[in-house]
mmCIF file of C-alpha atoms in Angstrom:
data_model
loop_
_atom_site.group_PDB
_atom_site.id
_atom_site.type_symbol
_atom_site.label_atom_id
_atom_site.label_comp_id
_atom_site.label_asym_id
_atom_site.label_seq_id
_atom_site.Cartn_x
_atom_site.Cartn_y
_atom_site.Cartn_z
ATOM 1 C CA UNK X 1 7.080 33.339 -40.803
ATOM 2 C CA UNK X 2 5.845 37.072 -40.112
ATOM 3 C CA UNK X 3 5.919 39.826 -42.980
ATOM 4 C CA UNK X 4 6.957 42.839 -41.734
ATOM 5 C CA UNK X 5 5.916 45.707 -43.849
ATOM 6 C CA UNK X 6 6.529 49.168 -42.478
ATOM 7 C CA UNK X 7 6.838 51.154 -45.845
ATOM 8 C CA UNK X 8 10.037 53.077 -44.940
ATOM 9 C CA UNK X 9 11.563 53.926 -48.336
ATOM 10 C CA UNK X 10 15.016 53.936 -48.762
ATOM 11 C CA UNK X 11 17.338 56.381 -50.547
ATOM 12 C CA UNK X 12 19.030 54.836 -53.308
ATOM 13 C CA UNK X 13 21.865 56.831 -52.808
ATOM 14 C CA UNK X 14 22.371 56.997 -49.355
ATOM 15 C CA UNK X 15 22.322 53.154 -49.616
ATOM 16 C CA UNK X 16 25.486 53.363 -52.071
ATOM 17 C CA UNK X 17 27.038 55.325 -50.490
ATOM 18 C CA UNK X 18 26.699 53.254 -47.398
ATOM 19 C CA UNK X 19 27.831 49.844 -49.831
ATOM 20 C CA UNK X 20 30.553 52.081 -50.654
ATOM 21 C CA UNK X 21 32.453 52.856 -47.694
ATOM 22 C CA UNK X 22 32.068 49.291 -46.202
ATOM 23 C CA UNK X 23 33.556 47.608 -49.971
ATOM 24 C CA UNK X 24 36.211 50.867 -49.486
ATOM 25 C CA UNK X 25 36.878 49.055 -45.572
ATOM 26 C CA UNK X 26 37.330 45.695 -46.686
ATOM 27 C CA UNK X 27 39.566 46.332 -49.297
ATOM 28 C CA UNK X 28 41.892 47.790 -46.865
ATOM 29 C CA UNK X 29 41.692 44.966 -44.480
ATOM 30 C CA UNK X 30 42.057 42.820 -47.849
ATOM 31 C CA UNK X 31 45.731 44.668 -48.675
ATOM 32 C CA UNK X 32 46.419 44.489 -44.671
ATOM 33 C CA UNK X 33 45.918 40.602 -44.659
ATOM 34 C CA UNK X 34 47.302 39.847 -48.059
ATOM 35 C CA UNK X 35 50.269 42.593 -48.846
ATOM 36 C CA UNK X 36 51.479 39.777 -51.395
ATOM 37 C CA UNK X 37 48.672 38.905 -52.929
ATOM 38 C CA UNK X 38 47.385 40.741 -56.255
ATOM 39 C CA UNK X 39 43.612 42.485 -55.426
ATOM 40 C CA UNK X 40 41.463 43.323 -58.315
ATOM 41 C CA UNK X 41 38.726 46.031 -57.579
ATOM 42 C CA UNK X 42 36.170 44.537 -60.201
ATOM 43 C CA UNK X 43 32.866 46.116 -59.023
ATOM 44 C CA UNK X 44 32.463 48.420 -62.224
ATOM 45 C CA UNK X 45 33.124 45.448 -64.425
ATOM 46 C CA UNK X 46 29.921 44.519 -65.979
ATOM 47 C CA UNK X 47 30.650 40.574 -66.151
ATOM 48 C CA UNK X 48 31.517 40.581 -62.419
ATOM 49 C CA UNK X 49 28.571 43.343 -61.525
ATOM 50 C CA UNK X 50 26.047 40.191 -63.386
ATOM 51 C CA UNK X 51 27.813 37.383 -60.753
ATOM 52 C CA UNK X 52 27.820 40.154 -57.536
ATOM 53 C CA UNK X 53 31.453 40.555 -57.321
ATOM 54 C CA UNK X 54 33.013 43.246 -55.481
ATOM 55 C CA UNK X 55 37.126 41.834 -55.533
ATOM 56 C CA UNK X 56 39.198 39.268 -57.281
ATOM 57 C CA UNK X 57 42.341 38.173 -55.158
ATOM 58 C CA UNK X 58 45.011 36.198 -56.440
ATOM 59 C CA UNK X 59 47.154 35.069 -53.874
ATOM 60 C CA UNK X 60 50.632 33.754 -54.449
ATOM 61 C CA UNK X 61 50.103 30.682 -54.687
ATOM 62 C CA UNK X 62 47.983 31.329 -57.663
ATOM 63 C CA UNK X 63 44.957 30.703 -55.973
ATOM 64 C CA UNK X 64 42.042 33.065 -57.134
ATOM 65 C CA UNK X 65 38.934 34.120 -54.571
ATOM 66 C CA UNK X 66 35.905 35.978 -55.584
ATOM 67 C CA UNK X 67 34.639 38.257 -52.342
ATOM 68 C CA UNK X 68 31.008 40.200 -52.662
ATOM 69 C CA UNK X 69 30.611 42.623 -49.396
ATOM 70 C CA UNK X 70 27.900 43.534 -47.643
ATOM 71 C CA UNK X 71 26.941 46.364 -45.272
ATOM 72 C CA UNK X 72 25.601 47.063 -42.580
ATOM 73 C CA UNK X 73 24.522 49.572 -39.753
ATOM 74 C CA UNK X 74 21.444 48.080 -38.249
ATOM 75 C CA UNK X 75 22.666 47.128 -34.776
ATOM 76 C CA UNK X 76 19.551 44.517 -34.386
ATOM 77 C CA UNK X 77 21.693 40.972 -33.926
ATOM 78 C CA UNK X 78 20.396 39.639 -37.269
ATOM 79 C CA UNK X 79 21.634 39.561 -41.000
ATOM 80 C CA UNK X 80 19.316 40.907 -43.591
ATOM 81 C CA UNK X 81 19.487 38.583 -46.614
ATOM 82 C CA UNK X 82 18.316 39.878 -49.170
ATOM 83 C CA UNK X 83 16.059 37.299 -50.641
ATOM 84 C CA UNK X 84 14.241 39.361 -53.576
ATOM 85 C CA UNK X 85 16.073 42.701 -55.205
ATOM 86 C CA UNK X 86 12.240 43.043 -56.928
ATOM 87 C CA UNK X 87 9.940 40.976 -55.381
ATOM 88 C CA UNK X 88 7.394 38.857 -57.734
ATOM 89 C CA UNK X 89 4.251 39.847 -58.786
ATOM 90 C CA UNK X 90 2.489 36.243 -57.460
ATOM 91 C CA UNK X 91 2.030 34.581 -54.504
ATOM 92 C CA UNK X 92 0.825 31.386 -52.701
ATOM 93 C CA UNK X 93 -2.116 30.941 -50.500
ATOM 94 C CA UNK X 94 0.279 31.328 -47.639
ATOM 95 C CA UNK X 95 1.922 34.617 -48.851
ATOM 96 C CA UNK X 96 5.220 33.368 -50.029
ATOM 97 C CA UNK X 97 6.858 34.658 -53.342
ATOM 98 C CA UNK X 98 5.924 32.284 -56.524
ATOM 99 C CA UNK X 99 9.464 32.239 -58.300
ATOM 100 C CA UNK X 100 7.568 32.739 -62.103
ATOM 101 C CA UNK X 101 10.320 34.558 -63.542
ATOM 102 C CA UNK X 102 8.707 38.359 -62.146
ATOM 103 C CA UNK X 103 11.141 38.882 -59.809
ATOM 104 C CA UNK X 104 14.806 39.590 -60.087
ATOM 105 C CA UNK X 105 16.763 36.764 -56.961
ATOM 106 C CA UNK X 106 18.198 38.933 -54.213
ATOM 107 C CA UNK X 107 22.287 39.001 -54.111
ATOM 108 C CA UNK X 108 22.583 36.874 -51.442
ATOM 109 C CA UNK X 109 20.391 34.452 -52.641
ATOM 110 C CA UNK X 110 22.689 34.958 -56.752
ATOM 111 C CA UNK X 111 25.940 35.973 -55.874
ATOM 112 C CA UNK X 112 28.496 33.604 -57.559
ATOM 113 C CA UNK X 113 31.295 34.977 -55.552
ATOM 114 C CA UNK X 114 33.452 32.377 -53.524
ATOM 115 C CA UNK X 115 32.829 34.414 -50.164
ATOM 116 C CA UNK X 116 30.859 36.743 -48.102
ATOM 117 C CA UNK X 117 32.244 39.514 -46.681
ATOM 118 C CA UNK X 118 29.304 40.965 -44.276
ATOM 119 C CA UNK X 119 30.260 43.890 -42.555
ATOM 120 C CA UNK X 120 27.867 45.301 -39.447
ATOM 121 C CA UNK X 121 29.817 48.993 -39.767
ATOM 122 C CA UNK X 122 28.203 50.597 -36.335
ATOM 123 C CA UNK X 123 29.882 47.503 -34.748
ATOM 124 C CA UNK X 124 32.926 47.215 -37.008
ATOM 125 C CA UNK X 125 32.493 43.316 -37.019
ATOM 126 C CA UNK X 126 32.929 41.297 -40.269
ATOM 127 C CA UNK X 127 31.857 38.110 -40.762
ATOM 128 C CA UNK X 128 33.178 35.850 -43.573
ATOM 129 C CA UNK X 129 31.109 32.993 -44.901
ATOM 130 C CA UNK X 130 31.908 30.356 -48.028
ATOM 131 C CA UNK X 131 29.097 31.268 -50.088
ATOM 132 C CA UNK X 132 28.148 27.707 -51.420
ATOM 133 C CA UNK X 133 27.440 26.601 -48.222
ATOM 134 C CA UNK X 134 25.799 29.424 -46.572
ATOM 135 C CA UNK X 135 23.227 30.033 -49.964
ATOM 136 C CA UNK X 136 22.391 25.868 -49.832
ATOM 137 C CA UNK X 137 21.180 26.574 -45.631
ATOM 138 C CA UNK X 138 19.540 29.854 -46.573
ATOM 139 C CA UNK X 139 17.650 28.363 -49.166
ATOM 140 C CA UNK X 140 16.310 25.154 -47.365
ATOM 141 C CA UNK X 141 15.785 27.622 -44.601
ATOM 142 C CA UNK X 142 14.755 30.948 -45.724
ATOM 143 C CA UNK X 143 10.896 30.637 -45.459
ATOM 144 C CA UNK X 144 11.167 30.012 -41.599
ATOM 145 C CA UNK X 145 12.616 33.615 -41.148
ATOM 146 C CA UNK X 146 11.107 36.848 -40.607
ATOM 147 C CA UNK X 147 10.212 38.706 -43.940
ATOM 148 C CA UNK X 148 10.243 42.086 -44.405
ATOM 149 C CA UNK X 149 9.310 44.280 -47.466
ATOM 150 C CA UNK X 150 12.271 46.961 -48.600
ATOM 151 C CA UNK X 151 11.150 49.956 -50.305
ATOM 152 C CA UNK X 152 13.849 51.874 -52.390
ATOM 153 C CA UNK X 153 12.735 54.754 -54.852
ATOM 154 C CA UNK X 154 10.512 52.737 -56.685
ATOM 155 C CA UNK X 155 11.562 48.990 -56.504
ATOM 156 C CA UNK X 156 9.609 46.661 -53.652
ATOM 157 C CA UNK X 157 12.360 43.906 -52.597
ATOM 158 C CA UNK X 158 12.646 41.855 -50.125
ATOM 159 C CA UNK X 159 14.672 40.371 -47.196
ATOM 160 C CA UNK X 160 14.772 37.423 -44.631
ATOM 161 C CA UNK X 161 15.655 38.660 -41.267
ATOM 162 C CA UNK X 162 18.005 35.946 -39.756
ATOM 163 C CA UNK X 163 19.918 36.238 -36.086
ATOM 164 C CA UNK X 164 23.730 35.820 -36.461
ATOM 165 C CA UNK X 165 24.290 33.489 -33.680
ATOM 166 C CA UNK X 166 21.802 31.234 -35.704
ATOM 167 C CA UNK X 167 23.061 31.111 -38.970
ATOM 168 C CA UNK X 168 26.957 30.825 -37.049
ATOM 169 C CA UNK X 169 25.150 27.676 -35.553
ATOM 170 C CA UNK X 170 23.727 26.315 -38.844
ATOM 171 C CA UNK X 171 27.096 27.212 -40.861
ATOM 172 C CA UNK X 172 29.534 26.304 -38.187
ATOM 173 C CA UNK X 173 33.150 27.603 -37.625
ATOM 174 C CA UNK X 174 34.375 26.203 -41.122
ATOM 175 C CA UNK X 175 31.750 27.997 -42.843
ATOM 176 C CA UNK X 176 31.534 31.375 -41.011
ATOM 177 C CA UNK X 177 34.596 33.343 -39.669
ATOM 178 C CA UNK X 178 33.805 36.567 -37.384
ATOM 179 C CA UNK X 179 36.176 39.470 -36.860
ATOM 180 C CA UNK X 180 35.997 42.124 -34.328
ATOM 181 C CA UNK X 181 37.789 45.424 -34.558
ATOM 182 C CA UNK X 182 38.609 45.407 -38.320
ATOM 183 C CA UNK X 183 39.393 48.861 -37.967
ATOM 184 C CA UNK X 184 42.322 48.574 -35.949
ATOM 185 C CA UNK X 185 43.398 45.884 -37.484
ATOM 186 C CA UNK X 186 43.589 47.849 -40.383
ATOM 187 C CA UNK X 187 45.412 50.939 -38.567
ATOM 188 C CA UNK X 188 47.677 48.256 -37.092
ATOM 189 C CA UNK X 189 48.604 46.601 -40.523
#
C-alpha cells in the first residue's frame, strides 16, 4: 500500500455540483428503465442523507430498492472509494488509520443503500454493484490498495484507489453490472 498525498484541494462546490448532475443522470435512466415503477428522490431527506441514500424505487411488484450514486470524471481505470470522509487523528506503526471513533467512515465504506450506482461521467459508463457484497470485499481488501489523501476546504479524507477490472473480478457478474452509453439509452427511452 502507497499513500499518495499531492495536496490538491478540492472545491466543495464544484464537487456538488459534479454529484449533482450524475444523481440528475441516473434518475433519468432510473424513469427510462422503470416507467412503472414509483421513484422517490430522497437525497434532502435527513433520515436517508444519515444511511447515503440518493433514490427509493418501488417497483410494481412492491419490491423497494435503495440506490446511492456516485460520480465520476477521472478517466484513470480505477474507482475511488472513499474510505474516510475525515480521516482519524491516529495511526499505526505502518501508517494505516486507527478506527478510535476520530474519523467520520467514508460513504462507500457506510452507505446502507441496497445498490451502487457509480457513474464514470467523461466515459458515460455506470456500473451497478449490490452493496452488501461489494462493502464485505472492500473491507477485507481495502488496505492492499493505493491510498490517497483528499483535501476539500478544510476536511482531510481519504480514498482507496481500486482498478475496475479488479473489483469486477473480485465481485463477479452477479455482484457488478456495467453499462455503456447510458446517455443514449436515456435519449432512446
Amino acid at each position: 500500500m502507497t499513500l499518495m498525498d499531492d495536496k490538491k484541494i478540492y472545491n466543495m462546490n464544484d464537487q456538488v455540483k459534479q454529484g449533482k448532475t450524475g444523481e440528475e443522470k441516473i434518475l433519468q435512466l432510473l424513469k427510462v428503465r422503470h416507467p412503472e415503477a414509483k421513484i422517490e428522490d430522497v437525497r434532502n431527506v435527513q433520515k436517508y442523507r444519515t444511511d447515503d441514500i440518493d433514490f427509493v424505487i418501488t417497483l410494481p411488484s412492491k419490491q423497494t430498492k435503495t440506490i446511492e450514486v456516485k460520480t465520476d470524471s477521472y478517466t484513470t481505470g480505477n474507482f475511488a472509494l472513499e474510505e474516510w470522509s475525515t480521516n482519524p487523528k491516529n495511526t499505526d506503526e505502518f501508517g494505516e488509520f486507527i478506527e478510535d471513533g476520530s474519523g467520520s467512515i467514508g460513504c462507500f465504506r457506510k452507505t446502507k443503500a441496497d445498490y451502487i450506482y457509480y457513474y464514470f461521467s467523461e466515459w458515460d459508463l455506470l456500473f451497478v454493484m449490490r452493496t452488501e457484497p461489494a462493502q464485505e470485499w472492500f473491507e477485507e481488501a481495502r488496505h492492499t490498495f493505493e491510498r490517497s489523501n483528499v483535501y476539500n476546504e478544510g476536511y482531510k479524507g481519504s480514498i482507496r484507489k481500486v482498478l475496475i477490472g479488479e473489483m469486477q473480478m473480485a465481485l463477479g457478474n452477479n455482484n457488478i453490472k456495467e453499462y455503456k452509453n447510458i446517455t443514449k439509452e436515456i435519449e432512446n427511452g
